[in-house]
mmCIF file of C-alpha atoms in Angstrom:
data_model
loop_
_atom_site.group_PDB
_atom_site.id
_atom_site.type_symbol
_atom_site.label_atom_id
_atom_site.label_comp_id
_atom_site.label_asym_id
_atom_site.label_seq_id
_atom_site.Cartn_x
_atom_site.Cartn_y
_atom_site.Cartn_z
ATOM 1 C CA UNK A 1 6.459 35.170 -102.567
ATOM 2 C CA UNK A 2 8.857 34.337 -105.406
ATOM 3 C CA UNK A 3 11.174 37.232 -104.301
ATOM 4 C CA UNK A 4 11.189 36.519 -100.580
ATOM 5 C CA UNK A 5 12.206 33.035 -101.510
ATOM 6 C CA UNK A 6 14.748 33.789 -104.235
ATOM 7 C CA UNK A 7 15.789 36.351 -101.733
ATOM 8 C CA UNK A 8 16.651 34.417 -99.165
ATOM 9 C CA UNK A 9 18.152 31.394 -101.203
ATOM 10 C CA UNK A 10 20.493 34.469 -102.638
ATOM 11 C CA UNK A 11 21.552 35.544 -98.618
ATOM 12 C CA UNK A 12 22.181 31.930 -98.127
ATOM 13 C CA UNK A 13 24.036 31.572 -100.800
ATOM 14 C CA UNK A 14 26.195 34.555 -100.112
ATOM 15 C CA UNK A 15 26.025 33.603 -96.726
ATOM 16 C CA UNK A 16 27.679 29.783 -97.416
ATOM 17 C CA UNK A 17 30.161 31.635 -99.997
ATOM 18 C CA UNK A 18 31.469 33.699 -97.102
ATOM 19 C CA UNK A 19 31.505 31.023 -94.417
ATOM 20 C CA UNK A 20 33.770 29.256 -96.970
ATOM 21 C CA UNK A 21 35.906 32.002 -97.829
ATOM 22 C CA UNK A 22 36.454 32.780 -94.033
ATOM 23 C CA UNK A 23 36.970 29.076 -93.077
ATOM 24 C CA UNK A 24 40.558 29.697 -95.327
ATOM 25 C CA UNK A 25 41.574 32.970 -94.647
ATOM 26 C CA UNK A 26 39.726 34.736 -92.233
ATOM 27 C CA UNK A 27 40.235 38.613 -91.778
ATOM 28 C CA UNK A 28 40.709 40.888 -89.042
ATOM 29 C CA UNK A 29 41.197 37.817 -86.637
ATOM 30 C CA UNK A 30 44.694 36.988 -84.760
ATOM 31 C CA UNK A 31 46.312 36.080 -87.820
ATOM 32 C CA UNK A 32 47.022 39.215 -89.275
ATOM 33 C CA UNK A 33 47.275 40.833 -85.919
ATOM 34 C CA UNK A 34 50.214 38.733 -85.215
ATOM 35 C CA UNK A 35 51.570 38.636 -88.578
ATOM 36 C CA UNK A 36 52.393 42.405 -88.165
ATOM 37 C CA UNK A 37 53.687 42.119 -84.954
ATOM 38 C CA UNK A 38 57.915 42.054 -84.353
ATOM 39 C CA UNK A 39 58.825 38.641 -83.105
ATOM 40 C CA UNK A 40 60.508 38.330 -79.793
ATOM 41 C CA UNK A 41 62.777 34.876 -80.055
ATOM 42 C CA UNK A 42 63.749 34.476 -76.468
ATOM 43 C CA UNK A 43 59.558 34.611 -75.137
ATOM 44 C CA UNK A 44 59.201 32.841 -77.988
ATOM 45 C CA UNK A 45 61.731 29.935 -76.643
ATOM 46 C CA UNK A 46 59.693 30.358 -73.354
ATOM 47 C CA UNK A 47 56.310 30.101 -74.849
ATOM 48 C CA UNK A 48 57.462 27.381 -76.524
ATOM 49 C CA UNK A 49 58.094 25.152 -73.603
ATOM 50 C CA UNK A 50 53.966 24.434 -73.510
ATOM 51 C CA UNK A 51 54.472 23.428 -77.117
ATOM 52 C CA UNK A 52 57.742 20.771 -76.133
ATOM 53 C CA UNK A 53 55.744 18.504 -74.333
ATOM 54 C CA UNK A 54 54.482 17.027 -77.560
ATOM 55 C CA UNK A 55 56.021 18.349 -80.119
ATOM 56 C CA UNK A 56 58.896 17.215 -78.450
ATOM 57 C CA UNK A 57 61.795 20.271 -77.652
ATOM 58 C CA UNK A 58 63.488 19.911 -81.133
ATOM 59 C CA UNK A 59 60.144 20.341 -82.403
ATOM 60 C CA UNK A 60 60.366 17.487 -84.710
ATOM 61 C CA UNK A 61 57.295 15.583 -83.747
ATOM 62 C CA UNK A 62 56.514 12.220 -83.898
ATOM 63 C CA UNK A 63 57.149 9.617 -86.573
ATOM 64 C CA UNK A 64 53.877 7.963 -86.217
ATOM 65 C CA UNK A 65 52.426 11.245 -87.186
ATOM 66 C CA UNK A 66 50.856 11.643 -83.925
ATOM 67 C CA UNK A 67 52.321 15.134 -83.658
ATOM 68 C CA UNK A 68 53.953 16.983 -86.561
ATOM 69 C CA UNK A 69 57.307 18.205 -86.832
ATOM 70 C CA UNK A 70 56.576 22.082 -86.427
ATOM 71 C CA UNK A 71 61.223 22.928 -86.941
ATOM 72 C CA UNK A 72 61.461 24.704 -89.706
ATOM 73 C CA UNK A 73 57.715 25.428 -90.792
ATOM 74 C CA UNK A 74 56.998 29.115 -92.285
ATOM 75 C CA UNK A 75 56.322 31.438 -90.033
ATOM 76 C CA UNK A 76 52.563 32.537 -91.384
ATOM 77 C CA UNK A 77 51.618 29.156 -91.735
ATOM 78 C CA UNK A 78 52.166 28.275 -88.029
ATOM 79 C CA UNK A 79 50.254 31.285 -86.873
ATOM 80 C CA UNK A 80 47.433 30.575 -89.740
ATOM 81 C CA UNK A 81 46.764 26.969 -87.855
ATOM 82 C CA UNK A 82 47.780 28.457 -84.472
ATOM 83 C CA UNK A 83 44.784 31.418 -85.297
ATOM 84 C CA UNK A 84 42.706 28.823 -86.763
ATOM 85 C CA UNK A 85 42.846 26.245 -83.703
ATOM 86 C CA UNK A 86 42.400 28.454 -80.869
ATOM 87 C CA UNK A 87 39.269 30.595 -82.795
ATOM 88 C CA UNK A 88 38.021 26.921 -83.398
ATOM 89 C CA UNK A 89 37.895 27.158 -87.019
ATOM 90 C CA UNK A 90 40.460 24.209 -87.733
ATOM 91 C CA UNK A 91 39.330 20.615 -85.137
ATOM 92 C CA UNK A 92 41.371 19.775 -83.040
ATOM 93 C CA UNK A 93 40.865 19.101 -79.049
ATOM 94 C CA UNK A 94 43.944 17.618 -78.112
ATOM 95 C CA UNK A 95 45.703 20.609 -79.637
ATOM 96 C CA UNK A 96 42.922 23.426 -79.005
ATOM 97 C CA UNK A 97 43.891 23.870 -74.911
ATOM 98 C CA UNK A 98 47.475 24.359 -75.490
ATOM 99 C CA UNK A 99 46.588 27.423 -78.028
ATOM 100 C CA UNK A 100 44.372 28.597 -75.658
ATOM 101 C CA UNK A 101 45.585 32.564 -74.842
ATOM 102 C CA UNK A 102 45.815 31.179 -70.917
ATOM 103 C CA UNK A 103 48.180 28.021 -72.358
ATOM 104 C CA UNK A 104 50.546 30.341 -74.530
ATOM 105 C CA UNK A 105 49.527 34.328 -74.527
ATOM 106 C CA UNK A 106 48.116 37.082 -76.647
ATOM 107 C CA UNK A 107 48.803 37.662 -80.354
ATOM 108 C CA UNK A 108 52.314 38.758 -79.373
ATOM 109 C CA UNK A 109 53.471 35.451 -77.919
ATOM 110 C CA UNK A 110 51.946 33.765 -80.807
ATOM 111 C CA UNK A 111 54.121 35.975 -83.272
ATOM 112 C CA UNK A 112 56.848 35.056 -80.553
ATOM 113 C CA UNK A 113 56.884 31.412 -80.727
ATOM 114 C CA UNK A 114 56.369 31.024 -84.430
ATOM 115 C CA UNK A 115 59.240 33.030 -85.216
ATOM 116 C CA UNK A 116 61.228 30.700 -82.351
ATOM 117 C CA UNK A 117 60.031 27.277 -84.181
ATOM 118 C CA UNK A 118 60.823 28.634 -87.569
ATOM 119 C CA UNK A 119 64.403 28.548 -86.967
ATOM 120 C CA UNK A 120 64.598 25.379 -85.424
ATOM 121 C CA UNK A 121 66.409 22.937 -87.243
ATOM 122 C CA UNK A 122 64.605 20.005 -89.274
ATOM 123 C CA UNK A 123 64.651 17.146 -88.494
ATOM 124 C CA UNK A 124 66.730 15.145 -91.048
ATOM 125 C CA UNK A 125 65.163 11.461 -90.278
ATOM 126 C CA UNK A 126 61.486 11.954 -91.005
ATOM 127 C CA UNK A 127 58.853 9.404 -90.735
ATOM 128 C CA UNK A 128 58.497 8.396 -94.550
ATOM 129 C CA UNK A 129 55.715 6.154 -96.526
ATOM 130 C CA UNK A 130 56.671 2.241 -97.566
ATOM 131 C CA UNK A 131 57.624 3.329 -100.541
ATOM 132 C CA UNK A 132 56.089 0.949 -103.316
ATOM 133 C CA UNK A 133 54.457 3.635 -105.582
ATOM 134 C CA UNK A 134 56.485 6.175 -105.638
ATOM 135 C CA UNK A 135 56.533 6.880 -109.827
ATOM 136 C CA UNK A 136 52.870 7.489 -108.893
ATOM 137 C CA UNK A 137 53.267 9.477 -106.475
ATOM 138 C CA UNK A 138 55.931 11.553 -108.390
ATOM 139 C CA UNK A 139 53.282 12.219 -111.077
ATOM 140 C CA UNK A 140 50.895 13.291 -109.183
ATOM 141 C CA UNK A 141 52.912 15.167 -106.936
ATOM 142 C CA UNK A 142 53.637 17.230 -110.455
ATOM 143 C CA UNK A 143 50.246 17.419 -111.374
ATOM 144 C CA UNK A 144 48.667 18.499 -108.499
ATOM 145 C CA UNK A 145 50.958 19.760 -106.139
ATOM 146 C CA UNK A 146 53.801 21.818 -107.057
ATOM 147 C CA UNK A 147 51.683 24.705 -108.434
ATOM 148 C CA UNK A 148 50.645 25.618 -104.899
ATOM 149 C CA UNK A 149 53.318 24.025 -102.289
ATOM 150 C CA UNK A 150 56.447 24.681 -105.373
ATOM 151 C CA UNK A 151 59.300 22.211 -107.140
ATOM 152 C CA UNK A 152 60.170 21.121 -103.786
ATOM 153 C CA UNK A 153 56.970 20.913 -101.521
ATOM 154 C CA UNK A 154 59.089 24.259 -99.452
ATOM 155 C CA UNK A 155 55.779 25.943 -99.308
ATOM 156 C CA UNK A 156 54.665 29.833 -99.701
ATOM 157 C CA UNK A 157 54.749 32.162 -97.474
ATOM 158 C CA UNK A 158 53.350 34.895 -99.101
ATOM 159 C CA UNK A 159 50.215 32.515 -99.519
ATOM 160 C CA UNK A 160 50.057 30.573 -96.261
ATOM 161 C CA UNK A 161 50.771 27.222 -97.888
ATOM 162 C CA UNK A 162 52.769 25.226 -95.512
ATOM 163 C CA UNK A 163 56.156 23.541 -96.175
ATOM 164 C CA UNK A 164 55.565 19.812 -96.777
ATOM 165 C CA UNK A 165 59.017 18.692 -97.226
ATOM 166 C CA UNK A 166 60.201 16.676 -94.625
ATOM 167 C CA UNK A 167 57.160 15.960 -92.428
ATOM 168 C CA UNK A 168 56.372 12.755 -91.508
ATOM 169 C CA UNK A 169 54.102 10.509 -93.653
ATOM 170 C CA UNK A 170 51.739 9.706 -91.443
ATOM 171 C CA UNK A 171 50.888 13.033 -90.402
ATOM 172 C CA UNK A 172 50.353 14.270 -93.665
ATOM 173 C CA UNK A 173 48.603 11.532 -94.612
ATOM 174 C CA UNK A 174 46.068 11.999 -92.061
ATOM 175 C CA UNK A 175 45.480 15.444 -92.704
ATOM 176 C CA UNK A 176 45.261 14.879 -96.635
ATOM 177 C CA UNK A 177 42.610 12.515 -96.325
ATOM 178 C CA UNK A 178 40.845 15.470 -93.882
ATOM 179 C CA UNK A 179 40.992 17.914 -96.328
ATOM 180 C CA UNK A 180 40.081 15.350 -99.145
ATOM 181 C CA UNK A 181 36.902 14.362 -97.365
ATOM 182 C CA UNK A 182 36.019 17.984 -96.153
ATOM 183 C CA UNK A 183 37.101 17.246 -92.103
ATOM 184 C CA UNK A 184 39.562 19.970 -91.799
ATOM 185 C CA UNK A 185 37.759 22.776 -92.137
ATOM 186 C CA UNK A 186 40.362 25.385 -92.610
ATOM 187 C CA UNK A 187 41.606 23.353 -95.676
ATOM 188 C CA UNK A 188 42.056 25.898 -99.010
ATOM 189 C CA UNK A 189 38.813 25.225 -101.179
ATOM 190 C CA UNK A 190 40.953 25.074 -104.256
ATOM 191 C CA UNK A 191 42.946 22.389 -103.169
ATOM 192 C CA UNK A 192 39.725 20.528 -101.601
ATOM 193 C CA UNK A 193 38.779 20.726 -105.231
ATOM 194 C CA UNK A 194 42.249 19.596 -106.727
ATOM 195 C CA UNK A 195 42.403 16.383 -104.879
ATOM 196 C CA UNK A 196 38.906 15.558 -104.810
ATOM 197 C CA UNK A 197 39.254 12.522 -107.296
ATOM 198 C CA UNK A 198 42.234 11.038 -105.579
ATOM 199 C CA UNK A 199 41.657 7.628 -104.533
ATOM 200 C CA UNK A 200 43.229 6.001 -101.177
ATOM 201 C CA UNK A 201 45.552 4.725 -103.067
ATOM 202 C CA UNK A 202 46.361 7.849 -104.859
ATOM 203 C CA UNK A 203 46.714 9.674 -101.630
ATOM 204 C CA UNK A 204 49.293 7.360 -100.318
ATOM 205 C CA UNK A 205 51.624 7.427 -102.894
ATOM 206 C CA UNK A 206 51.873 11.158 -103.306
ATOM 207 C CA UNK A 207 52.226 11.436 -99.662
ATOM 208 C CA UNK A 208 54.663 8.742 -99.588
ATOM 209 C CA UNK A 209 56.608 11.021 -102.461
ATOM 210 C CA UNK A 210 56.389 14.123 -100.652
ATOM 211 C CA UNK A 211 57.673 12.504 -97.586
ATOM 212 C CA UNK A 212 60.913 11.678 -98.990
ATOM 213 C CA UNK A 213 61.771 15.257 -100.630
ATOM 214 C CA UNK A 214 64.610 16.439 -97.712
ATOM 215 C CA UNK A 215 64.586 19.763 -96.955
ATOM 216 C CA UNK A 216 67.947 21.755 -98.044
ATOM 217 C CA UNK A 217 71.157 21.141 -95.352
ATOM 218 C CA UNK A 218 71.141 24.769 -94.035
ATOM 219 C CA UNK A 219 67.724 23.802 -92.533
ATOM 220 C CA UNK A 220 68.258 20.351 -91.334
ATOM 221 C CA UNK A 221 70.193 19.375 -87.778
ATOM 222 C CA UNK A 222 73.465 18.177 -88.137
ATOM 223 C CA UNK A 223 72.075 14.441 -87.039
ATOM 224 C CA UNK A 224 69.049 13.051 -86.228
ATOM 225 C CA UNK A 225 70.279 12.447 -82.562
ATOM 226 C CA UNK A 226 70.570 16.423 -82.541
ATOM 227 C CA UNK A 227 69.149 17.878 -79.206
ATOM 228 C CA UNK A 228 67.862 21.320 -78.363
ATOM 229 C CA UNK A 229 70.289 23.083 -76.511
ATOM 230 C CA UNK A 230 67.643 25.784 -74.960
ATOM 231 C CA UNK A 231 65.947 22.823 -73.086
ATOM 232 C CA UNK A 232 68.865 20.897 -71.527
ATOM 233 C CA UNK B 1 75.597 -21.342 -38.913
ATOM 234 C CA UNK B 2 75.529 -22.181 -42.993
ATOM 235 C CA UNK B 3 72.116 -22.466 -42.982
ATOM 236 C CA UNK B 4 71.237 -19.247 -41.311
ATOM 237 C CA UNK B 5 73.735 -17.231 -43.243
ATOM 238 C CA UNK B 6 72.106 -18.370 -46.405
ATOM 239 C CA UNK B 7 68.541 -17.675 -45.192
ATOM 240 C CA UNK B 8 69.785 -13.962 -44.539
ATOM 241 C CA UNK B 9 71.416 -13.875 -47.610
ATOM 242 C CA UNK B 10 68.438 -15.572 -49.746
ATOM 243 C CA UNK B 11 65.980 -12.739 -47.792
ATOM 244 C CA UNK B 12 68.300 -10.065 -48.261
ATOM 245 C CA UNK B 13 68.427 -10.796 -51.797
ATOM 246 C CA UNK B 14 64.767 -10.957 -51.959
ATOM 247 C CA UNK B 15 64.553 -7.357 -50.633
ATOM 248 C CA UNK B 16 66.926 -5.635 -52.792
ATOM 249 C CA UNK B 17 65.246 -7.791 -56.065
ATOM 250 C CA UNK B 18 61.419 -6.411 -54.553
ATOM 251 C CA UNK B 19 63.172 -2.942 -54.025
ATOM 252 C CA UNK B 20 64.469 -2.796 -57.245
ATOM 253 C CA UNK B 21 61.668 -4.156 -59.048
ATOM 254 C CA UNK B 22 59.035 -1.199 -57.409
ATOM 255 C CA UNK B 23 61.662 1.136 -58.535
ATOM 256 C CA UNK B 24 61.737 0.028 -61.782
ATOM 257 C CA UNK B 25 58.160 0.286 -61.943
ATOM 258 C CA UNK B 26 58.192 3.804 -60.331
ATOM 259 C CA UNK B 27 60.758 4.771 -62.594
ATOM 260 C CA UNK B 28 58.797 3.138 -65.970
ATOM 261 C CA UNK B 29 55.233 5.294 -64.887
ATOM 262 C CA UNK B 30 57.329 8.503 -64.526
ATOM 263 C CA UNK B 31 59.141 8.232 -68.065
ATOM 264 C CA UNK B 32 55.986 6.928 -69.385
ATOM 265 C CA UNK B 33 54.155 9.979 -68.259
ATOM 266 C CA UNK B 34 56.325 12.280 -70.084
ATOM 267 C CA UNK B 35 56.877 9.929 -72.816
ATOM 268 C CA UNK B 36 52.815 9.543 -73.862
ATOM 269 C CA UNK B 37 52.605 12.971 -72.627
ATOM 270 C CA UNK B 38 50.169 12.828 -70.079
ATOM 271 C CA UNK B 39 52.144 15.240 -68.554
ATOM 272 C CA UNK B 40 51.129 18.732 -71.329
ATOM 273 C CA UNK B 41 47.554 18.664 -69.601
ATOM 274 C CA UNK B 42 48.086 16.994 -66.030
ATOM 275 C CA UNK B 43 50.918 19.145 -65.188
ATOM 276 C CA UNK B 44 54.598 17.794 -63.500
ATOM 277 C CA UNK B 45 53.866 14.966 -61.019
ATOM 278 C CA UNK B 46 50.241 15.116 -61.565
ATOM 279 C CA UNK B 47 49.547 18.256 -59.387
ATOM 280 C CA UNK B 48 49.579 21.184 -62.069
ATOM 281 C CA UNK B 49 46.727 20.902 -64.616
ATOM 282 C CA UNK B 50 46.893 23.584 -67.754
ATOM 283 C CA UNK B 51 43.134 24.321 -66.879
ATOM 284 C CA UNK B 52 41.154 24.258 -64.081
ATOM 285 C CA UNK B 53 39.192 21.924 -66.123
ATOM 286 C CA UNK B 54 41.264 19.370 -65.894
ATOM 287 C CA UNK B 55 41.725 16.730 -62.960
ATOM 288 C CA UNK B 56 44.736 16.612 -60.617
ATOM 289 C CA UNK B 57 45.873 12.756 -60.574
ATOM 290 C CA UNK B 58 48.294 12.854 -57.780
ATOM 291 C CA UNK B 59 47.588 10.137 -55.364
ATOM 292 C CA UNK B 60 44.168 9.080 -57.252
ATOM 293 C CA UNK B 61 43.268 5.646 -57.028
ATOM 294 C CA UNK B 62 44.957 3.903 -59.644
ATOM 295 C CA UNK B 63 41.994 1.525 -60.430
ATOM 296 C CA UNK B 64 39.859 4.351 -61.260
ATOM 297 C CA UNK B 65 42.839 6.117 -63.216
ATOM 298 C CA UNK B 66 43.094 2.810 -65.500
ATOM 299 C CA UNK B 67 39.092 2.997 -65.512
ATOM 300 C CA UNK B 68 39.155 6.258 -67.004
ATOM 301 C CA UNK B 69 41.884 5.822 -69.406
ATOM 302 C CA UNK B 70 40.580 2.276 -71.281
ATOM 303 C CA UNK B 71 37.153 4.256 -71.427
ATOM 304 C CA UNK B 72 38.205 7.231 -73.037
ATOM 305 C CA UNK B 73 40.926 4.879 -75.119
ATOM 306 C CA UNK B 74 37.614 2.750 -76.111
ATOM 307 C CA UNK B 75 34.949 5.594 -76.625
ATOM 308 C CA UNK B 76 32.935 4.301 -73.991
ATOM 309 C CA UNK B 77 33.655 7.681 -72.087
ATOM 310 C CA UNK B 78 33.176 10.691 -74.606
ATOM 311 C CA UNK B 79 32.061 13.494 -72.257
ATOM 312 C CA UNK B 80 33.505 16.572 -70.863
ATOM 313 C CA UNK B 81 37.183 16.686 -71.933
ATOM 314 C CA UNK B 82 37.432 13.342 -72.615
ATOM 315 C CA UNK B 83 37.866 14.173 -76.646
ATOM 316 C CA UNK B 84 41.355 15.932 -75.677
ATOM 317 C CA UNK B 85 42.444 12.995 -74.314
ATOM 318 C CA UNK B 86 41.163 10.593 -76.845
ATOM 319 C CA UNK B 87 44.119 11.634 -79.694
ATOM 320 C CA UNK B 88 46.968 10.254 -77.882
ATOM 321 C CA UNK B 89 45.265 6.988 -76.382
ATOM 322 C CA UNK B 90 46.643 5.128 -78.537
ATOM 323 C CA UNK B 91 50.151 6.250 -77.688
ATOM 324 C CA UNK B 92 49.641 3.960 -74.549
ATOM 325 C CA UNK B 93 48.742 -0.550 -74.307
ATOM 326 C CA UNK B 94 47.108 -1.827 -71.054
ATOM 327 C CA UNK B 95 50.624 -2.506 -68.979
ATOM 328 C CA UNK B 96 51.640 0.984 -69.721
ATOM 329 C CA UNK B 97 48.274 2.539 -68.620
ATOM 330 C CA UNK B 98 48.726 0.125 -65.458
ATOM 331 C CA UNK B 99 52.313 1.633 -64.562
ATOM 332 C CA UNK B 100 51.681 5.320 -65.419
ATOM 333 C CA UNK B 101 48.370 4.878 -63.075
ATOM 334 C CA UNK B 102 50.801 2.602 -60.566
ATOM 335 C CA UNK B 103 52.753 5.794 -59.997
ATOM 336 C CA UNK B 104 50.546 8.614 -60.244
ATOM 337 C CA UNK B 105 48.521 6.742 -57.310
ATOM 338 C CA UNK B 106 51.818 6.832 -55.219
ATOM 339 C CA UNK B 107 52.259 10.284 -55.247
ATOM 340 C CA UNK B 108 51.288 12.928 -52.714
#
């Protein structure tokens, strides 16, 4: 009697480690199917046209953080969330039809597109916080952040942790408090546990911080009146 | 003579103003449509959804379109699809629902 129930405590135990593990990196899914696949750039500007619509063609996204800006975003990361939306492990219905394999293709037009919105040029007028704790937000930023997402919030590849300089505020902010309070369930666990503790206030002026770190020139469009030349 | 010259001209005037007002409008509901992009899932001129799922709004009622679009806006309409919709409501106010509806109820 003990045994069957320590038994099946330890399976669901084991069984809510994996679920947890898999909700961050799942394996043998999409994502490293298309991660190993060779990009093709002009599908990709093709496949990409679904994407547009909200996104907006320069792929900048909205400053009210409706939509992210997606220009410029590494490559794994976009096909981690694009993976993670359509096999319904990250929440997101107005997003989840468009990554549909109907909406935008197999694995290979997902490796397509990502590798057409990495190049895109940033968008060098991003949506940014108001700005009145930003010594905070510095601080934290320091403390918290640059371990994972580095000096400059560029990201890591090799890790799947996106590039955070340069998107708009409100986005981010939105998503922060998600993975703070456990609704974005394809958040990293480690950083679930880093920010934990943050308070709203917290949260908003690290944001706010991050929001203002501009990407390097080579990456950004020459203006922010900059329009893609593929869609005109 | 005057008179009826400037009751032509007053009526004439009229027209073009009433022409070029429902233009206006026409031309506000298309740009809107793109604009609050209604147009990802409902397709070009309301006749393409991305899934069969999804309705066709081309010549719907535009009573019924505005209808729809405050309930799903509101919550009061959370079924089927409806939570797709929901995360760009707030992209569009009452007048702009009005004219997006305005136009897609024109169409054929």
């Amino acid at each position: 009697m003990i045994n069957k129930f320590l038994s099946t405590t330890l399976v669901t135990i084991a069984l809510g480690t994996s679920t947890s593990a898999m909700a961050w990196l799942e394996t043998g899914g999409e994502r490293e199917e298309a991660m190993l696949l060779t990009p093709d750039l002009e599908n990709g500007r093709d496949v990409f046209e679904v994407c547009a619509a909200c996104h907006l063609p320069e792929g900048w996204g909205t400053e009210d953080g409706t939509f992210p800006q997606l220009a410029g975003q590494l490559r794994p990361v976009l096909i981690k969330q694009l993976a993670d939306i359509r096999a319904k492990n990250r929440d997101n219905p107005t997003m989840y039809p468009f990554a549909l394999p109907e909406s935008i293709g197999d694995a290979q037009a997902l490796a397509d597109v990502v590798a057409y919105i990495e190049e895109l040029p940033m968008n060098p007028d991003n949506g940014v916080g108001p700005g009145t704790d930003l010594a905070l937000g510095e601080k934290l930023f320091k403390d918290n952040c640059v371990k994972c997402h580095g000096e400059h919030a560029q990201g890591n590849a090799d890790k799947y942790y996106p590039r955070l300089e340069g998107q708009h505020y409100k986005y981010m902010l939105r998503q922060f408090e998600w993975i703070r309070d456990g609704k974005r369930r394809n958040a990293n666990p480690d950083m679930v546990k880093q920010i934990k503790s943050f308070s709203d206030k917290d949260m908003s002026a690290v944001v706010d911080y991050v929001s203002r770190l501009k990407p390097p020139a080579k990456d950004l469009a020459p203006s922010k009146d900059w329009k893609n030349p593929d869609y005109e | 003579m005057f008179r009826q010259f400037r009751r032509t001209t007053m009526l004439v005037a009229a027209m073009i103003l009433a022409a070029g007002a429902g233009q206006a409008m026409a031309a506000d509901g298309a740009t809107l449509y793109k604009q609050k992009t209604c147009i990802a899932c409902h397709g070009p001129d309301g006749k393409k959804p991305l899934l069969p799922e999804y309705p066709r709004l081309a010549g719907q009622n535009a009573a019924y379109i505005v209808r729809q679009m405050q309930d799903i806006k509101s919550g009061a309409r959370a079924n089927g699809n409806s939570a797709a919709m929901k995360g760009v409501m707030h992209l569009v106010n009452d007048e702009e629902m009005q004219a997006i509806a305005d136009w897609l109820s024109g169409l054929n």
